[in-house]
């Protein structure tokens, strides 16, 4: 369980830092982000929206509890990253431009995998409550 927890936090921490920095650039509508969105043909008002959505997703994953919200956050991050990869492919970018997106996709997947491994481990250690069927005799 300890090894699983360490691996979860390593992958989740790297993922959060990597996606968090990119999200801040989206929120600030950095010149690089604006140039990319123009090349992709997307409206610029999506930049801050996507940045805030990713930051909220990262926050949801890092905060303890709220497992259902975490599921949605993981899904949203995967949709964002796969959508970004597809967008770059569809405008004919060379493979070396979109291939690096496999790293954050892998980090999200590994974080998700170890999150569920931790949940299963925690569920396995919860003692089963068996009803007391003995009769009280006084």
XYZ file of N, CA and C in Angstrom:
414
model
N 0.829 -1.193 0.000
C 0.000 0.000 0.000
C 0.871 1.254 0.000
N 1.992 1.227 0.738
C 2.854 2.401 0.809
C 3.483 2.691 -0.557
N 3.934 1.635 -1.239
C 4.525 1.797 -2.569
C 3.487 2.370 -3.542
N 2.278 1.877 -3.466
C 1.198 2.360 -4.329
C 0.933 3.836 -4.071
N 0.909 4.214 -2.800
C 0.658 5.612 -2.450
C 1.778 6.518 -2.965
N 3.015 6.067 -2.846
C 4.152 6.859 -3.342
C 4.057 7.019 -4.853
N 3.788 5.910 -5.560
C 3.662 5.986 -7.021
C 2.505 6.899 -7.427
N 1.383 6.792 -6.704
C 0.244 7.670 -6.999
C 0.658 9.133 -6.900
N 1.323 9.503 -5.807
C 1.674 10.907 -5.609
C 2.767 11.380 -6.559
N 3.674 10.502 -6.934
C 4.701 10.886 -7.910
C 4.043 11.204 -9.250
N 3.229 10.275 -9.758
C 2.585 10.494 -11.055
C 1.588 11.648 -11.003
N 0.838 11.739 -9.924
C -0.151 12.809 -9.796
C 0.534 14.164 -9.662
N 1.620 14.225 -8.910
C 2.348 15.486 -8.742
C 2.946 15.987 -10.043
N 3.598 15.097 -10.778
C 4.179 15.499 -12.068
C 3.077 15.933 -13.027
N 1.977 15.169 -13.047
C 0.844 15.518 -13.902
C 0.292 16.891 -13.541
N 0.105 17.131 -12.244
C -0.466 18.403 -11.793
C 0.439 19.574 -12.165
N 1.738 19.415 -11.986
C 2.672 20.488 -12.351
C 2.665 20.741 -13.852
N 2.747 19.666 -14.620
C 2.809 19.804 -16.070
C 1.536 20.456 -16.628
N 0.393 19.928 -16.236
C -0.865 20.472 -16.741
C -1.184 21.821 -16.111
N -0.760 22.011 -14.870
C -1.015 23.282 -14.189
C -0.320 24.449 -14.858
N 0.949 24.271 -15.221
C 1.670 25.353 -15.905
C 1.010 25.683 -17.238
N 0.648 24.664 -17.998
C -0.033 24.898 -19.275
C -1.363 25.604 -19.091
N -2.064 25.255 -18.020
C -3.362 25.881 -17.748
C -3.217 27.363 -17.432
N -2.176 27.703 -16.696
C -1.940 29.116 -16.364
C -1.691 29.916 -17.642
N -0.927 29.343 -18.575
C -0.697 30.027 -19.851
C -2.002 30.200 -20.618
N -2.903 29.211 -20.520
C -4.212 29.344 -21.165
C -5.029 30.455 -20.516
N -5.060 30.466 -19.188
C -5.842 31.483 -18.473
C -5.330 32.881 -18.805
N -4.004 33.023 -18.895
C -3.405 34.329 -19.192
C -3.449 34.663 -20.684
N -3.931 33.737 -21.505
C -3.936 33.909 -22.964
C -2.561 34.348 -23.457
N -1.563 33.543 -23.147
C -0.184 33.846 -23.545
C -0.082 33.904 -25.067
N 0.881 34.658 -25.587
C 1.034 34.767 -27.046
C 1.184 33.402 -27.730
N 1.878 32.461 -27.093
C 2.040 31.128 -27.683
C 0.700 30.408 -27.779
N -0.102 30.520 -26.718
C -1.417 29.877 -26.716
C -2.328 30.507 -27.757
N -2.287 31.831 -27.852
C -3.114 32.547 -28.834
C -2.709 32.131 -30.246
N -1.406 32.055 -30.500
C -0.919 31.676 -31.834
C -1.377 30.262 -32.185
N -1.297 29.342 -31.226
C -1.732 27.966 -31.468
C -3.230 27.908 -31.739
N -4.013 28.614 -30.945
C -5.462 28.609 -31.147
C -5.831 29.222 -32.492
N -5.126 30.267 -32.898
C -5.375 30.852 -34.219
C -5.062 29.842 -35.319
N -3.949 29.127 -35.173
C -3.570 28.112 -36.164
C -4.604 26.991 -36.231
N -5.154 26.637 -35.078
C -6.156 25.577 -35.032
C -7.530 26.055 -35.486
N -7.727 27.361 -35.506
C -9.018 27.911 -35.909
C -10.044 27.946 -34.790
N -9.594 27.871 -33.551
C -10.508 27.906 -32.413
C -10.695 29.337 -31.934
N -11.879 29.653 -31.401
C -12.087 31.003 -30.865
C -11.249 31.221 -29.602
N -10.738 32.426 -29.463
C -9.828 32.732 -28.351
C -10.520 32.725 -26.989
N -11.841 32.891 -26.969
C -12.518 32.884 -25.671
C -12.468 31.501 -25.012
N -12.125 30.472 -25.769
C -11.992 29.139 -25.179
C -10.730 28.981 -24.337
N -9.717 29.793 -24.617
C -8.444 29.667 -23.895
C -8.608 29.774 -22.379
N -9.141 30.885 -21.862
C -9.277 30.966 -20.398
C -10.247 29.921 -19.843
N -11.290 29.610 -20.598
C -12.248 28.600 -20.153
C -11.563 27.251 -19.955
N -10.794 26.816 -20.959
C -10.089 25.537 -20.853
C -9.050 25.569 -19.741
N -8.373 26.702 -19.596
C -7.378 26.832 -18.531
C -7.999 26.688 -17.153
N -9.104 27.376 -16.928
C -9.787 27.294 -15.629
C -10.336 25.882 -15.412
N -10.913 25.286 -16.457
C -11.450 23.925 -16.329
C -10.348 22.939 -15.947
N -9.177 23.066 -16.571
C -8.063 22.168 -16.233
C -7.580 22.409 -14.804
N -7.496 23.667 -14.393
C -7.071 23.960 -13.017
C -8.054 23.388 -12.002
N -9.343 23.503 -12.291
C -10.351 22.927 -11.393
C -10.246 21.402 -11.359
N -9.983 20.798 -12.512
C -9.807 19.350 -12.571
C -8.607 18.894 -11.757
N -7.507 19.617 -11.886
C -6.302 19.291 -11.118
C -6.580 19.436 -9.626
N -7.263 20.517 -9.255
C -7.618 20.746 -7.853
C -8.476 19.595 -7.328
N -9.467 19.173 -8.125
C -10.354 18.081 -7.701
C -9.580 16.786 -7.485
N -8.575 16.551 -8.307
C -7.781 15.329 -8.169
C -6.884 15.397 -6.936
N -6.367 16.571 -6.627
C -5.430 16.707 -5.508
C -6.108 16.733 -4.143
N -7.353 17.182 -4.082
C -8.065 17.294 -2.805
C -8.550 15.907 -2.375
N -8.360 15.550 -1.110
C -8.824 14.234 -0.650
C -10.349 14.114 -0.702
N -10.813 12.893 -0.922
C -12.248 12.631 -0.968
C -12.830 12.952 -2.334
N -14.131 13.111 -2.403
C -14.845 13.495 -3.624
C -14.502 12.582 -4.802
N -14.603 11.278 -4.587
C -14.182 10.323 -5.614
C -14.973 10.435 -6.911
N -16.248 10.739 -6.823
C -17.035 10.883 -8.050
C -16.565 12.095 -8.845
N -16.248 13.185 -8.168
C -15.742 14.387 -8.842
C -14.383 14.084 -9.475
N -13.568 13.305 -8.794
C -12.261 12.912 -9.345
C -12.438 12.156 -10.661
N -13.419 11.257 -10.715
C -13.676 10.504 -11.950
C -13.936 11.459 -13.112
N -14.769 12.452 -12.869
C -15.082 13.436 -13.909
C -13.854 14.271 -14.258
N -13.061 14.596 -13.268
C -11.854 15.389 -13.513
C -10.863 14.614 -14.379
N -10.647 13.355 -14.053
C -9.757 12.528 -14.884
C -10.289 12.448 -16.319
N -11.590 12.219 -16.449
C -12.183 12.127 -17.789
C -12.000 13.442 -18.550
N -12.255 14.557 -17.880
C -12.111 15.859 -18.533
C -10.694 16.126 -19.003
N -9.711 15.756 -18.190
C -8.317 15.963 -18.589
C -7.957 15.090 -19.787
N -8.435 13.853 -19.796
C -8.171 12.978 -20.946
C -8.852 13.529 -22.196
N -10.104 13.984 -22.071
C -10.793 14.572 -23.230
C -10.011 15.763 -23.770
N -9.527 16.612 -22.874
C -8.765 17.792 -23.284
C -7.492 17.392 -24.022
N -6.743 16.465 -23.467
C -5.460 16.077 -24.060
C -5.632 15.319 -25.372
N -6.583 14.400 -25.414
C -6.831 13.664 -26.657
C -7.382 14.618 -27.718
N -8.236 15.551 -27.297
C -8.753 16.552 -28.238
C -7.654 17.439 -28.792
N -6.703 17.815 -27.942
C -5.573 18.629 -28.398
C -4.736 17.852 -29.405
N -4.504 16.590 -29.112
C -3.718 15.752 -30.018
C -4.429 15.600 -31.365
N -5.715 15.328 -31.317
C -6.501 15.181 -32.541
C -6.517 16.482 -33.338
N -6.655 17.604 -32.646
C -6.676 18.902 -33.328
C -5.376 19.144 -34.078
N -4.263 18.841 -33.448
C -2.964 19.028 -34.099
C -2.800 18.080 -35.284
N -3.270 16.859 -35.138
C -3.202 15.905 -36.250
C -4.044 16.381 -37.430
N -5.232 16.900 -37.129
C -6.162 17.245 -38.201
C -5.746 18.472 -39.004
N -4.838 19.303 -38.475
C -4.354 20.424 -39.295
C -3.034 20.073 -39.977
N -2.642 18.809 -39.859
C -1.474 18.338 -40.583
C -0.137 18.605 -39.926
N -0.141 18.819 -38.611
C 1.132 19.030 -37.913
C 1.967 17.751 -37.975
N 3.285 17.888 -38.044
C 4.131 16.690 -38.041
C 4.049 15.961 -36.698
N 4.375 14.695 -36.717
C 4.222 13.835 -35.537
C 4.992 14.351 -34.327
N 6.136 14.980 -34.537
C 6.929 15.461 -33.395
C 6.249 16.614 -32.658
N 5.220 17.207 -33.258
C 4.490 18.291 -32.587
C 3.473 17.721 -31.602
N 2.759 16.675 -31.983
C 1.705 16.155 -31.108
C 2.106 14.911 -30.320
N 3.170 14.254 -30.698
C 3.601 13.066 -29.966
C 3.934 13.346 -28.499
N 4.517 14.504 -28.156
C 4.785 14.785 -26.735
C 3.528 14.803 -25.858
N 2.342 14.945 -26.465
C 1.114 14.916 -25.670
C 0.849 13.537 -25.070
N 1.546 12.531 -25.563
C 1.382 11.201 -24.970
C 1.892 11.156 -23.531
N 2.865 11.993 -23.198
C 3.393 12.005 -21.826
C 2.335 12.439 -20.810
N 1.674 13.605 -20.985
C 0.637 13.941 -19.997
C -0.540 12.965 -20.020
N -0.860 12.402 -21.189
C -1.930 11.396 -21.239
C -1.527 10.189 -20.389
N -0.286 9.762 -20.522
C 0.219 8.638 -19.730
C 0.221 8.970 -18.240
N 0.609 10.188 -17.891
C 0.623 10.589 -16.478
C -0.782 10.589 -15.886
N -1.764 11.098 -16.638
C -3.152 11.090 -16.161
C -3.618 9.641 -15.992
N -3.306 8.792 -16.967
C -3.722 7.386 -16.895
C -3.082 6.676 -15.698
N -1.804 6.923 -15.457
C -1.128 6.287 -14.319
C -1.657 6.813 -12.987
N -1.925 8.108 -12.910
C -2.510 8.676 -11.698
C -3.874 8.037 -11.429
N -4.676 7.910 -12.475
C -6.000 7.297 -12.365
C -5.885 5.835 -11.908
N -4.967 5.101 -12.516
C -4.765 3.693 -12.175
C -4.407 3.537 -10.694
N -3.444 4.328 -10.233
C -3.015 4.200 -8.839
C -4.057 4.762 -7.873
N -4.844 5.732 -8.309
C -5.955 6.221 -7.479
C -6.922 5.072 -7.200
N -7.258 4.328 -8.240
C -8.183 3.208 -8.053
C -7.549 2.064 -7.267
N -6.268 1.872 -7.428
C -5.571 0.852 -6.645
C -5.605 1.223 -5.156
N -5.432 2.508 -4.860
C -5.524 2.962 -3.466
C -6.935 2.785 -2.923
N -7.940 3.102 -3.739
C -9.326 2.928 -3.296
C -9.617 1.463 -2.997
N -9.165 0.579 -3.874
C -9.386 -0.849 -3.666
C -8.646 -1.328 -2.421
N -7.427 -0.863 -2.226
C -6.659 -1.237 -1.039
C -7.329 -0.774 0.236
N -7.891 0.427 0.206
C -8.591 0.950 1.381
C -9.853 0.138 1.647
N -10.551 -0.259 0.583
C -11.774 -1.044 0.749
C -11.458 -2.440 1.276
N -10.311 -2.985 0.886
C -9.922 -4.319 1.361
C -9.570 -4.325 2.844
N -9.155 -3.178 3.374
C -8.748 -3.104 4.775
C -9.881 -2.697 5.716
N -11.047 -2.429 5.177
C -12.190 -2.072 6.021
C -12.803 -3.370 6.531
N -12.883 -3.528 7.843
C -13.456 -4.774 8.364
C -14.945 -4.854 8.035
N -15.362 -6.066 7.689
C -16.770 -6.259 7.377
C -17.573 -6.194 8.661
N -18.677 -5.506 8.594
C -19.555 -5.438 9.762
C -20.552 -6.580 9.648
N -20.470 -7.478 10.594
C -21.421 -8.581 10.604
C -22.439 -8.304 11.698
N -23.675 -8.533 11.380
C -24.696 -8.263 12.392
C -24.568 -9.238 13.563
N -24.840 -8.738 14.732
C -24.806 -9.569 15.935
C -26.141 -10.297 16.028
N -26.098 -11.593 15.786
C -27.326 -12.389 15.781
C -27.551 -13.142 17.089
N -26.717 -12.864 18.075
C -26.885 -13.564 19.350
C -28.080 -12.988 20.109
N -28.704 -13.853 20.871
C -29.847 -13.422 21.669
C -29.357 -12.965 23.033
N -29.852 -11.864 23.439
C -29.485 -11.363 24.765
C -30.367 -12.060 25.790
N -29.737 -12.754 26.708
C -30.473 -13.455 27.753
C -30.121 -12.795 29.076
N -31.168 -12.396 29.795
C -30.881 -11.770 31.073
C -31.384 -12.586 32.215
